[in-house]
JSON list of C-alpha atoms in Angstrom, two decimals:
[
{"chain": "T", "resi": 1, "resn": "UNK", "atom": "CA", "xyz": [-115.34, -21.32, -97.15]},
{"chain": "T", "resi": 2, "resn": "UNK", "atom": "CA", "xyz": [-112.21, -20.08, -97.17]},
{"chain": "T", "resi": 3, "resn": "UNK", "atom": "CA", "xyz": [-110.08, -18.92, -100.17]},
{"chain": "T", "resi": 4, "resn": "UNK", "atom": "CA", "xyz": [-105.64, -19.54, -100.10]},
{"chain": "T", "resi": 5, "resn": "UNK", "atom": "CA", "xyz": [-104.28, -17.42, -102.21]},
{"chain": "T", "resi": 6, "resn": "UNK", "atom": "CA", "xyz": [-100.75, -18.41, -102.86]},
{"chain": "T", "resi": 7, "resn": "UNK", "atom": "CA", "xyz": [-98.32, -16.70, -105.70]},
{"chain": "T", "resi": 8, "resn": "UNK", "atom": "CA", "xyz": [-98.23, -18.83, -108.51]},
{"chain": "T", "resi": 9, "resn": "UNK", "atom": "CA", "xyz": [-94.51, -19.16, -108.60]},
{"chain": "T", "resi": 10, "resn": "UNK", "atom": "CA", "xyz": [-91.21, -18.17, -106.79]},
{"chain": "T", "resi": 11, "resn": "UNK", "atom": "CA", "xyz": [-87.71, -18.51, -108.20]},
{"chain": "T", "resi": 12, "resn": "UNK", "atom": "CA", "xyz": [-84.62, -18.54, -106.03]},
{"chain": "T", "resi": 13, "resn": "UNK", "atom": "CA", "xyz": [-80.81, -19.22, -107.09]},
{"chain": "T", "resi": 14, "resn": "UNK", "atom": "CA", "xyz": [-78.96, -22.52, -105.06]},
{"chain": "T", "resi": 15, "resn": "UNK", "atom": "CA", "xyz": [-77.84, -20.97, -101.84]},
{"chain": "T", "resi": 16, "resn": "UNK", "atom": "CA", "xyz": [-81.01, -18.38, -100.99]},
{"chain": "T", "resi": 17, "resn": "UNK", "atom": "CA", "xyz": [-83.24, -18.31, -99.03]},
{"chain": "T", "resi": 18, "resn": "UNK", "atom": "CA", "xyz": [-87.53, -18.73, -100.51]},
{"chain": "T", "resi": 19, "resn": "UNK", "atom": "CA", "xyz": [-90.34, -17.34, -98.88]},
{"chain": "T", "resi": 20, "resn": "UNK", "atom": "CA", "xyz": [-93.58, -18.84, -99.89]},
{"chain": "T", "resi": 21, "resn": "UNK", "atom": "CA", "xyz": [-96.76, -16.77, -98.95]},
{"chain": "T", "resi": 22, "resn": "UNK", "atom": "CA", "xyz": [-100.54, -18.26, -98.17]},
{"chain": "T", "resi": 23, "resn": "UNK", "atom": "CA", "xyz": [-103.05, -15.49, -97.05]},
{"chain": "T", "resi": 24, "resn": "UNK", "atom": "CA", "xyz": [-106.00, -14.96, -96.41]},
{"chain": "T", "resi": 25, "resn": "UNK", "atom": "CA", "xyz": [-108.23, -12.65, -93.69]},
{"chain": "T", "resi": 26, "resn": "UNK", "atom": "CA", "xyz": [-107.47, -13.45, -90.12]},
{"chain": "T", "resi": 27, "resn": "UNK", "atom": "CA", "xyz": [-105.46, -16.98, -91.35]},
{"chain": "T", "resi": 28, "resn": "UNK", "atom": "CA", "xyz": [-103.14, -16.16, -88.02]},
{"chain": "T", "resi": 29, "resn": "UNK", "atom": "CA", "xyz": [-105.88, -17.80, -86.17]},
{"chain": "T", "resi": 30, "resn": "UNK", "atom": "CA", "xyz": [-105.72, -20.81, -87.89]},
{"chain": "T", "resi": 31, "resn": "UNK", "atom": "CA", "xyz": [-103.46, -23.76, -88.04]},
{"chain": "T", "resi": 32, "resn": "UNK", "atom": "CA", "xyz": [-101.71, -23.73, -91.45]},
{"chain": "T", "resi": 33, "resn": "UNK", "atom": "CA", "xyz": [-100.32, -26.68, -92.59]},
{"chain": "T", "resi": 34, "resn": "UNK", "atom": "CA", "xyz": [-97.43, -26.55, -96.05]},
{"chain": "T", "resi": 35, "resn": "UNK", "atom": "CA", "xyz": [-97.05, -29.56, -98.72]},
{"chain": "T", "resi": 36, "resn": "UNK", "atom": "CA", "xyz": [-94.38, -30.36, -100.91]},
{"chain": "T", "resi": 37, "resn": "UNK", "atom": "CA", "xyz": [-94.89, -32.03, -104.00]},
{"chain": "T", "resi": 38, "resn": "UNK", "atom": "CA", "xyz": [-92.46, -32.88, -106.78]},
{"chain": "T", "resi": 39, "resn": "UNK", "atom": "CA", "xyz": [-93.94, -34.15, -110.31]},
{"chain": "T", "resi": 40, "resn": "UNK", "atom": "CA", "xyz": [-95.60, -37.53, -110.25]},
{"chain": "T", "resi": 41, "resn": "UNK", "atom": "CA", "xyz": [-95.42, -38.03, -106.18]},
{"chain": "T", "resi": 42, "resn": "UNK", "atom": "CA", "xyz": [-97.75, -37.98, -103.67]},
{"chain": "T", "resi": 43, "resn": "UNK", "atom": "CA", "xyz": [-97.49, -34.45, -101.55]},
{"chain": "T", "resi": 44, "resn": "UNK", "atom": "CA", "xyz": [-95.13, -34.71, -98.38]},
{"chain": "T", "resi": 45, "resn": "UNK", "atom": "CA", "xyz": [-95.70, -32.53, -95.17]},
{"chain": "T", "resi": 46, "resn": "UNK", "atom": "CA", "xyz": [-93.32, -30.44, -94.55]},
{"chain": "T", "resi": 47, "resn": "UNK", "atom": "CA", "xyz": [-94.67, -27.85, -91.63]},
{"chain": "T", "resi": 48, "resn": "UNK", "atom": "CA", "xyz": [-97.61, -28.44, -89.99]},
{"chain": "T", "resi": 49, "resn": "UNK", "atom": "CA", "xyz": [-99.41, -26.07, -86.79]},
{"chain": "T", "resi": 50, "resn": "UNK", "atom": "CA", "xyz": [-98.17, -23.45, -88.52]},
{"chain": "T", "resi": 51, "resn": "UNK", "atom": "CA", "xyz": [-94.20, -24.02, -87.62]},
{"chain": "T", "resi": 52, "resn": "UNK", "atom": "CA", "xyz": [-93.56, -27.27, -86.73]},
{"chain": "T", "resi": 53, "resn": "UNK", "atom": "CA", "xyz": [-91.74, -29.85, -88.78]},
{"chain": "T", "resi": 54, "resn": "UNK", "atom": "CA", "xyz": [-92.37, -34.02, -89.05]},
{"chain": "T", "resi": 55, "resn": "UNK", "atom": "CA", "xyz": [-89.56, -36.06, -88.41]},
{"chain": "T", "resi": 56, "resn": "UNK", "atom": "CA", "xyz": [-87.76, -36.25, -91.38]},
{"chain": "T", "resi": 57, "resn": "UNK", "atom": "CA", "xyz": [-87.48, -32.57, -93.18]},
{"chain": "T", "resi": 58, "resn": "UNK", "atom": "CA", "xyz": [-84.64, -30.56, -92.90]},
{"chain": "T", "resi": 59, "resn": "UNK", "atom": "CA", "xyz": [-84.21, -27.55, -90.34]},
{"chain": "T", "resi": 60, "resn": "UNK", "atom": "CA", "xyz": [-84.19, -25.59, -93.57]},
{"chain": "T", "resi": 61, "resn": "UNK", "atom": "CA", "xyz": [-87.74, -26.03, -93.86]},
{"chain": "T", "resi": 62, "resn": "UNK", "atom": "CA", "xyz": [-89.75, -23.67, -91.15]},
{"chain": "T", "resi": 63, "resn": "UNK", "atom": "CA", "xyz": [-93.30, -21.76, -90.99]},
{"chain": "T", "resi": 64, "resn": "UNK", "atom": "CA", "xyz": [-94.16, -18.95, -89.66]},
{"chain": "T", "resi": 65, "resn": "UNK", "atom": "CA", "xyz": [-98.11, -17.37, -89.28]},
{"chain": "T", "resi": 66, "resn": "UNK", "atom": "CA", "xyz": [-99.39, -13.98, -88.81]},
{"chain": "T", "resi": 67, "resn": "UNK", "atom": "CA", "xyz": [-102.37, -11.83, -89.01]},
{"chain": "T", "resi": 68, "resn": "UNK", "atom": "CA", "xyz": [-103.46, -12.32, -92.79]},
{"chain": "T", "resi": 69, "resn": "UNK", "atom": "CA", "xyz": [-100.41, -14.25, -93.97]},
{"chain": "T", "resi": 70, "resn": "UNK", "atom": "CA", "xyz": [-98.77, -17.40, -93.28]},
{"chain": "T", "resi": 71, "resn": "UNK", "atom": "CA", "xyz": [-94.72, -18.12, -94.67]},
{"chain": "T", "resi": 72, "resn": "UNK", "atom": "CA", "xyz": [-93.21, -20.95, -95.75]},
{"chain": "T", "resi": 73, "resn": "UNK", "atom": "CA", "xyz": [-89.58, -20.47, -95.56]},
{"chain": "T", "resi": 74, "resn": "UNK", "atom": "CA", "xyz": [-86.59, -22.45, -97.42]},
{"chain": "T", "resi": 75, "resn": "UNK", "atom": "CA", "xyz": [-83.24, -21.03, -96.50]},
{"chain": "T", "resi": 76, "resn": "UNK", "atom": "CA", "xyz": [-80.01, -22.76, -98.32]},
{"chain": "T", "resi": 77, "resn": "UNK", "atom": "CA", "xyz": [-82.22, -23.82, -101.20]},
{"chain": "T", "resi": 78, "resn": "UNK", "atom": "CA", "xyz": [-81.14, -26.54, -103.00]},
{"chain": "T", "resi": 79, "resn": "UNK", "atom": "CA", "xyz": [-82.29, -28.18, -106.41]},
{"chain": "T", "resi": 80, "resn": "UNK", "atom": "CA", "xyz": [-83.63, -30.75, -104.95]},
{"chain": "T", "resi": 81, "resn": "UNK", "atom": "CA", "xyz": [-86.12, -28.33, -103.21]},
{"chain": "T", "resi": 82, "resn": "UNK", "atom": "CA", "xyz": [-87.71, -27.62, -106.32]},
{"chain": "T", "resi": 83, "resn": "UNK", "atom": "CA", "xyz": [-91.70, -28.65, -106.39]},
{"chain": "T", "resi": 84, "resn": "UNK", "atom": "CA", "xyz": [-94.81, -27.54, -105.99]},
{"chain": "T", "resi": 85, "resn": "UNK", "atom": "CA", "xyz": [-95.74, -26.44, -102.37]},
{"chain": "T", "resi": 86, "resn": "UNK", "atom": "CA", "xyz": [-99.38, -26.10, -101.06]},
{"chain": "T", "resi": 87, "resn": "UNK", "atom": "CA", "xyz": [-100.53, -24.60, -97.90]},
{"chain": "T", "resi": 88, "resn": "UNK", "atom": "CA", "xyz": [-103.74, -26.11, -96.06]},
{"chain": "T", "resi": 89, "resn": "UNK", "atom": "CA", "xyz": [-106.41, -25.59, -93.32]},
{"chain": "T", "resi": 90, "resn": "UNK", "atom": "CA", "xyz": [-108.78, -26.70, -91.46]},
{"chain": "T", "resi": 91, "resn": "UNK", "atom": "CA", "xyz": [-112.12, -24.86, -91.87]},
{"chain": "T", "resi": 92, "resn": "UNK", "atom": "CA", "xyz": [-113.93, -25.33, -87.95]},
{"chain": "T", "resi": 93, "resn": "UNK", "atom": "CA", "xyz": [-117.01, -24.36, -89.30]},
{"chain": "T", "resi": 94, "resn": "UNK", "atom": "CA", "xyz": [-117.48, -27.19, -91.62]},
{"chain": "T", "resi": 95, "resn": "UNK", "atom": "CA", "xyz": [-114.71, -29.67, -90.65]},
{"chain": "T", "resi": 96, "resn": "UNK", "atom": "CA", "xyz": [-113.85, -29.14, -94.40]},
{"chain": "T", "resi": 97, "resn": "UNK", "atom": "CA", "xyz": [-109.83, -28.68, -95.41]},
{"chain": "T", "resi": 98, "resn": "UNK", "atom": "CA", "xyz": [-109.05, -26.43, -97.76]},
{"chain": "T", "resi": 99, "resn": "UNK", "atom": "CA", "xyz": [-105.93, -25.99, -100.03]},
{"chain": "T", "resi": 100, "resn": "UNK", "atom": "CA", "xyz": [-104.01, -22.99, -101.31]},
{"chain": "T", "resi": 101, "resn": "UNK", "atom": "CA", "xyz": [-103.64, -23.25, -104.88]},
{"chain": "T", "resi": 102, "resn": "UNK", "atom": "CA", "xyz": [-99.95, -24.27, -105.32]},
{"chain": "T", "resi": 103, "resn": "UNK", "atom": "CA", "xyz": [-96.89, -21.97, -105.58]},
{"chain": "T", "resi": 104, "resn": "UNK", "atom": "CA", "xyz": [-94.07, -23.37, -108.20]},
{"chain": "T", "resi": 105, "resn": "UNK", "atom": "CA", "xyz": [-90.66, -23.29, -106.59]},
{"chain": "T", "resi": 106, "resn": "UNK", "atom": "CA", "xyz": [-88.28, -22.68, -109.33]},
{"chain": "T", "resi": 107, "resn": "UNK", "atom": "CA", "xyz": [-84.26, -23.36, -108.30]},
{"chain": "T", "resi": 108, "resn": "UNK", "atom": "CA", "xyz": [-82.25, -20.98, -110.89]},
{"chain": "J", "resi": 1, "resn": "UNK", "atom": "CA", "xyz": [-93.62, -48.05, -91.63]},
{"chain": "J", "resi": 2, "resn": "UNK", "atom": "CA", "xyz": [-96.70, -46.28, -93.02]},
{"chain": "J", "resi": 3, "resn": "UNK", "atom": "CA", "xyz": [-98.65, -47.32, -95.91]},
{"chain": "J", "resi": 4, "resn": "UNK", "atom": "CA", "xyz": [-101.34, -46.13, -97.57]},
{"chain": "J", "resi": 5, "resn": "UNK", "atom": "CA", "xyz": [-102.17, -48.35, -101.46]},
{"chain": "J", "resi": 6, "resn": "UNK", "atom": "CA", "xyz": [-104.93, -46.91, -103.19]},
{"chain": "J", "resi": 7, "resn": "UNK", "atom": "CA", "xyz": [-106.39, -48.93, -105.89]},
{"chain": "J", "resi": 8, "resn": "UNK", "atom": "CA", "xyz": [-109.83, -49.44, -108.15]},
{"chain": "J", "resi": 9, "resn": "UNK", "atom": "CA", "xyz": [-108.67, -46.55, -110.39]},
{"chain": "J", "resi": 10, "resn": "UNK", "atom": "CA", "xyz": [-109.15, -46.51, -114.98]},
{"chain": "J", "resi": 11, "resn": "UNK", "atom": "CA", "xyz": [-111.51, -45.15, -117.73]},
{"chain": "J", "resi": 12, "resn": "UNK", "atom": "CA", "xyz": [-114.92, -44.83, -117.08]},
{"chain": "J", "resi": 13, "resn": "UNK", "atom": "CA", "xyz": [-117.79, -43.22, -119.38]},
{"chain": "J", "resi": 14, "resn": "UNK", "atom": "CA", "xyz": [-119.72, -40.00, -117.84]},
{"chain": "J", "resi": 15, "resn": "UNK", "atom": "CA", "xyz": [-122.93, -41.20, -115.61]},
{"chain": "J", "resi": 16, "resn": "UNK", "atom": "CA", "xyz": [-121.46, -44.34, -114.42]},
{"chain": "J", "resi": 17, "resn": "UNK", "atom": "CA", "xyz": [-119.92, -45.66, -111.06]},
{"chain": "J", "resi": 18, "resn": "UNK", "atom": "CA", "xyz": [-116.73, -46.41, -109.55]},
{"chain": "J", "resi": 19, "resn": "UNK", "atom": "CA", "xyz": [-115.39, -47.92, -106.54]},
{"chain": "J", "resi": 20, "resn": "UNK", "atom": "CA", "xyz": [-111.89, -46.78, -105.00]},
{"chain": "J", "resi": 21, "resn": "UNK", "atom": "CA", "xyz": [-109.96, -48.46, -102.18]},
{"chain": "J", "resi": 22, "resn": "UNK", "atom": "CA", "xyz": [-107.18, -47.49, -99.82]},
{"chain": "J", "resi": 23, "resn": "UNK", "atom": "CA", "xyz": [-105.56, -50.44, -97.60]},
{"chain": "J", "resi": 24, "resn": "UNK", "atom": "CA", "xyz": [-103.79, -49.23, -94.64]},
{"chain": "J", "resi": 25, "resn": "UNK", "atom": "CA", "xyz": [-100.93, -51.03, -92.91]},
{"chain": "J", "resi": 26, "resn": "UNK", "atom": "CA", "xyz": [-98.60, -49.93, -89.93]},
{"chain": "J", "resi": 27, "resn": "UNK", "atom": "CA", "xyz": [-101.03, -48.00, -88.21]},
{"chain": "J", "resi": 28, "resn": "UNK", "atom": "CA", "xyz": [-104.03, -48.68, -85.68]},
{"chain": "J", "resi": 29, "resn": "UNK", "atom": "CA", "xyz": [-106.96, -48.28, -88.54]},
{"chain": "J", "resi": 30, "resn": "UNK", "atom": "CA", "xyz": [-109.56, -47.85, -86.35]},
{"chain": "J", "resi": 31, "resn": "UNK", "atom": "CA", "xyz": [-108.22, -44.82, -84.44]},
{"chain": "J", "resi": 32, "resn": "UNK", "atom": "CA", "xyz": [-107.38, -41.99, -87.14]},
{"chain": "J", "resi": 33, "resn": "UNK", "atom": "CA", "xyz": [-110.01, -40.34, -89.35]},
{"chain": "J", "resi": 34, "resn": "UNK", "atom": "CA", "xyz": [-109.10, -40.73, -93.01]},
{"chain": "J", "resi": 35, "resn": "UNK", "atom": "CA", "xyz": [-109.24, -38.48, -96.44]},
{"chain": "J", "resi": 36, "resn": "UNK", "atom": "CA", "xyz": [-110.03, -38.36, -99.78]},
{"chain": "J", "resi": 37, "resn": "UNK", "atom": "CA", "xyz": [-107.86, -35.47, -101.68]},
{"chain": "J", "resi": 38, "resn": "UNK", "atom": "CA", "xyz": [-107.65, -35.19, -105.94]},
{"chain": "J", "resi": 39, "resn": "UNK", "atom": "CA", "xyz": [-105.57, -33.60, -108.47]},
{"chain": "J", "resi": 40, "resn": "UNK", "atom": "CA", "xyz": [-106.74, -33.28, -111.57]},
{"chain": "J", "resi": 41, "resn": "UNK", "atom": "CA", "xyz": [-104.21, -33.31, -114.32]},
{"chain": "J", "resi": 42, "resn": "UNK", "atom": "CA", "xyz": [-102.21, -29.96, -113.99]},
{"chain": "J", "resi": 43, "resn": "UNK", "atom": "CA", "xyz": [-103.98, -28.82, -111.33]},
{"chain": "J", "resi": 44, "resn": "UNK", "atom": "CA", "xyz": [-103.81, -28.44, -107.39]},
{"chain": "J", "resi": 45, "resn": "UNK", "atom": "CA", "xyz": [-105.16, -30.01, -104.90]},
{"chain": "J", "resi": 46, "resn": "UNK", "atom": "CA", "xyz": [-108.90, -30.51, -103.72]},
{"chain": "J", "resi": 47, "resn": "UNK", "atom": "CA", "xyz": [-109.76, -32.19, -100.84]},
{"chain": "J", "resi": 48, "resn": "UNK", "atom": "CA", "xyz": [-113.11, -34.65, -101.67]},
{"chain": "J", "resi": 49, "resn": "UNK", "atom": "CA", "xyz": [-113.75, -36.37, -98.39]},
{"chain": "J", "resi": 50, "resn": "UNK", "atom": "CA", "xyz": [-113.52, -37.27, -95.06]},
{"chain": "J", "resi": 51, "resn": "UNK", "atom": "CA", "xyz": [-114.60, -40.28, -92.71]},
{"chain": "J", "resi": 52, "resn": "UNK", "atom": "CA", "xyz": [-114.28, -39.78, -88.53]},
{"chain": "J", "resi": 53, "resn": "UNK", "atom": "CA", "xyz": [-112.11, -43.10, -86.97]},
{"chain": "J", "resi": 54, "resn": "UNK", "atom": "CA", "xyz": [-115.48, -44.97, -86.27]},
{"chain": "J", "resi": 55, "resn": "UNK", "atom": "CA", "xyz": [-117.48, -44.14, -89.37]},
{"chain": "J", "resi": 56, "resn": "UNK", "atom": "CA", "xyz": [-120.02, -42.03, -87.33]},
{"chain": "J", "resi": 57, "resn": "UNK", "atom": "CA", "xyz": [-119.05, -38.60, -89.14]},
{"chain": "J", "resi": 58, "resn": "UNK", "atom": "CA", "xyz": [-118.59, -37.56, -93.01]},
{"chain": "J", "resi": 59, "resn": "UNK", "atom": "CA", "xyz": [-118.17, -34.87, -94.54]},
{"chain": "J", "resi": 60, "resn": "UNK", "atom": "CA", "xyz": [-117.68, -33.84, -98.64]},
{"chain": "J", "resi": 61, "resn": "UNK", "atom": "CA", "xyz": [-116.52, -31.13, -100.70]},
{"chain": "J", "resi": 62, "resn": "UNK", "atom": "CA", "xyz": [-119.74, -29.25, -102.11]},
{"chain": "J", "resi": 63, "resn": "UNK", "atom": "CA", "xyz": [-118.54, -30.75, -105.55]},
{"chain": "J", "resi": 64, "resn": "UNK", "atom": "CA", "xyz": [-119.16, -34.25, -104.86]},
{"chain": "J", "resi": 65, "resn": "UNK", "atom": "CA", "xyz": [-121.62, -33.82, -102.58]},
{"chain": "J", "resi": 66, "resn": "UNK", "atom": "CA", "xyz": [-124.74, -36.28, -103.06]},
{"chain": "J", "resi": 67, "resn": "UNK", "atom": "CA", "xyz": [-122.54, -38.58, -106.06]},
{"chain": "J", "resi": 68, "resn": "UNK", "atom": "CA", "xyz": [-119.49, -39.60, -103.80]},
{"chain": "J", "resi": 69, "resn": "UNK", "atom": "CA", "xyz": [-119.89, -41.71, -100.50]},
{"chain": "J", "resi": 70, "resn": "UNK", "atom": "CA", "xyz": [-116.97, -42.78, -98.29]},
{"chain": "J", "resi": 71, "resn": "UNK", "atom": "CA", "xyz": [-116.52, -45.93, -95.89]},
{"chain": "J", "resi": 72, "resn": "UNK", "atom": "CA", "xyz": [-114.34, -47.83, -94.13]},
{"chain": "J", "resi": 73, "resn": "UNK", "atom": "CA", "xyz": [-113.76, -51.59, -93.07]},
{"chain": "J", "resi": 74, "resn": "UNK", "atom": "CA", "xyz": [-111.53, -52.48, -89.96]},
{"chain": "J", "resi": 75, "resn": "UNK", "atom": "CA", "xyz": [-111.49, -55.94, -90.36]},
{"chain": "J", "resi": 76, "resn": "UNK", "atom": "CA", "xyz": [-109.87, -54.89, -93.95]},
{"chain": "J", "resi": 77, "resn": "UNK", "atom": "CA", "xyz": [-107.66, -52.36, -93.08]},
{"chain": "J", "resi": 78, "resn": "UNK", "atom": "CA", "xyz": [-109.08, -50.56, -96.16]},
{"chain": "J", "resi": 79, "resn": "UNK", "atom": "CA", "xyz": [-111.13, -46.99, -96.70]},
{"chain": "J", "resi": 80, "resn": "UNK", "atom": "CA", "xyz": [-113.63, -46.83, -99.97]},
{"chain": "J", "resi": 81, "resn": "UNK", "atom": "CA", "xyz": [-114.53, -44.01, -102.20]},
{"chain": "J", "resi": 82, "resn": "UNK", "atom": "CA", "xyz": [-118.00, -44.89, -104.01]},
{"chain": "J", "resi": 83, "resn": "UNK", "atom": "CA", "xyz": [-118.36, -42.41, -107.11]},
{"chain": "J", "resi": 84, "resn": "UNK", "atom": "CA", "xyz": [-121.53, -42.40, -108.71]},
{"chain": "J", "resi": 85, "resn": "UNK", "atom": "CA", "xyz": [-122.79, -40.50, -111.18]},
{"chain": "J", "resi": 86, "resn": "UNK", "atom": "CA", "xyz": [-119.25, -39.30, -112.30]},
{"chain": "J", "resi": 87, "resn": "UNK", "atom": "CA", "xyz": [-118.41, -36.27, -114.68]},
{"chain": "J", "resi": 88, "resn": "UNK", "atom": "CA", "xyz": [-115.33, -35.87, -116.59]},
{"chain": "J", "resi": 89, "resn": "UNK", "atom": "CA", "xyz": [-114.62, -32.71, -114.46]},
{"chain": "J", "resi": 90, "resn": "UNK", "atom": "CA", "xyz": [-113.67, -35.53, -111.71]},
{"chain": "J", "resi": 91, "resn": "UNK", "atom": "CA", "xyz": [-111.15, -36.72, -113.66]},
{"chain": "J", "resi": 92, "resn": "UNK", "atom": "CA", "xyz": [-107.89, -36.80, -111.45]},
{"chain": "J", "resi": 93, "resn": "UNK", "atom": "CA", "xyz": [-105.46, -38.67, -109.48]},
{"chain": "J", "resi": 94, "resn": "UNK", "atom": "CA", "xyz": [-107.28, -39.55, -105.84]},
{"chain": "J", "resi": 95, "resn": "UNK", "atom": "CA", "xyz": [-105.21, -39.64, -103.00]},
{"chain": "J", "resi": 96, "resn": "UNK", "atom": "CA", "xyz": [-105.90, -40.98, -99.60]},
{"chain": "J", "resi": 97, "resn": "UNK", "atom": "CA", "xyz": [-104.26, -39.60, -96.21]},
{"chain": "J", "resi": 98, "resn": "UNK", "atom": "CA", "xyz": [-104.46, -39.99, -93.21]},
{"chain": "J", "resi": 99, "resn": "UNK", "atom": "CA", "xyz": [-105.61, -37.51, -90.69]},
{"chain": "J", "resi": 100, "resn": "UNK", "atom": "CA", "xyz": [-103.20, -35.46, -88.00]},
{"chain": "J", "resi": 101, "resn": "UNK", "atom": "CA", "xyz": [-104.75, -33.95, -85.14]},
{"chain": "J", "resi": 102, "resn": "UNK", "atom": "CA", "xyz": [-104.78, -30.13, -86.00]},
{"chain": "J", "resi": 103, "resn": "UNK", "atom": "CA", "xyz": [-106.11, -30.94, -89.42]},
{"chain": "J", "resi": 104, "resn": "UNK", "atom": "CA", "xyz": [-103.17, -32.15, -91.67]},
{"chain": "J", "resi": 105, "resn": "UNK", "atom": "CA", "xyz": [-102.72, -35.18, -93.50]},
{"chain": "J", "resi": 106, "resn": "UNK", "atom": "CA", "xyz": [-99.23, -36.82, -92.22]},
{"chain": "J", "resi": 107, "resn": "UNK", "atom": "CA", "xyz": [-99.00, -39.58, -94.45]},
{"chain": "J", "resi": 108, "resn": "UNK", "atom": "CA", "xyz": [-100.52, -40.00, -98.17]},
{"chain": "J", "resi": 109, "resn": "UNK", "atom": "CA", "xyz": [-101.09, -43.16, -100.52]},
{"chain": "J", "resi": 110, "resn": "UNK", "atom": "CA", "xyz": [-99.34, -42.85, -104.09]},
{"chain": "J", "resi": 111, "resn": "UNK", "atom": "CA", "xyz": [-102.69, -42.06, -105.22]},
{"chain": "J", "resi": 112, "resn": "UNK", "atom": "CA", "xyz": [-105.01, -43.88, -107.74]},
{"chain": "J", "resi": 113, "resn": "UNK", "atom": "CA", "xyz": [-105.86, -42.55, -111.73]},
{"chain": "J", "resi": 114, "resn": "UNK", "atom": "CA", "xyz": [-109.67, -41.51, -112.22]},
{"chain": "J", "resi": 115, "resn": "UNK", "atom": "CA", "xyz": [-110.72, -41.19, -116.50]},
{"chain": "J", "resi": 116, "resn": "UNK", "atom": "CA", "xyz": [-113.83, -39.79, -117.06]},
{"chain": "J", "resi": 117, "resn": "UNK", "atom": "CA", "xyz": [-114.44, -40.34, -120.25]},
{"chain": "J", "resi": 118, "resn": "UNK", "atom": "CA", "xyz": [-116.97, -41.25, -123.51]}
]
């Protein structure tokens, strides 16, 4: 099974831009999937295939997915973008998903 | 719009059973596989389970594996999570979602408290 590793937490003043990291070997051949989550709600996707974004979330949101690391990107981060965000994927081999353990997005 | 209600949560002592549900409106029920995902208090999330559209394919984390089935009634709307045999290390808040094609979960219920506890 596979293991996410995600950094624990990333802190970016109002304005900036995030980047939010999920790697693991050869994840560029996989479809990575990000969640937001903000304390006491349910998680909310936010990029899924990799880059694309549900109906709903802001162009500031995108995904990007390469070799041994997948990005979550924020650009004109705002306090309201502050919450927990997980990155997902499928494992083909046993149909099971598995979850990167969290990164904390601090807004300075 | 979408809804996913999860219910059947509360305190229950280690070794015994519980019984979670997850009705499911605005949707066709019958055509989307559906999930089980925790998080226990503090902690990230952990997918548990997962049941195919027409109930002929589950699968389950290795951690619940042989204590946790999963089924689903059409006529109901509604997706179960039978726990049995429960440990306080499966204490968390169960969520259910519902399946995207390419292996997400687009929507998710509020989720549902699990105490395992003497």
């Amino acid at each position: 099974s596979y293991v996410l590793t995600q950094p624990p937490s990333v802190s970016v003043a109002p304005g900036k831009t995030a980047e939010i990291t999920c790697g693991t070997n050869n994840i560029g051949d996989m479809n990575v999937h990000w969640y937001q989550q903000k304390p006491g709600q349910a998680p909310v996707l936010v990029i899924y295939d990799d880059k694309d974004r549900p109906s709903g979330i802001p162009e500031r949101f995108s995904g990007s997915n390469s070799a041994n690391t997948a990005t979550l990107t924020i650009t004109r981060v705002e306090a309201g973008d502050e919450a927990d965000y997980y990155c997902q994927v499928l494992d083909t081999n046993s149909h099971h998903r598995v979850f990167g353990g969290g990164t904390k997005l601090t807004v300075l | 719009q979408v809804q996913l209600v999860e219910s059947g949560g509360g305190v229950v002592q280690p070794g015994r059973s519980l019984r979670l549900s997850c009705a499911v409106s605005a949707f066709t029920f019958s055509n989307f596989p559906l999930h089980w995902v925790r998080q226990a208090p503090g902690k990230g999330l952990d997918w548990v389970a997962v049941i195919s559209h027409d109930e002929n394919y589950s699968s389950f984390a290795d951690s619940v594996k042989g204590r946790f089935t999963v089924s689903r009634d059409s006529s109901k709307n509604t997706l179960y999570l039978q726990m049995n045999s429960l440990r306080p290390e499966d204490t968390a808040v169960y969520y259910c979602a519902k399946d995207r094609e390419g292996g997400s979960f687009e929507y998710w219920g509020r989720g549902t408290l699990v105490t395992v506890s003497s």
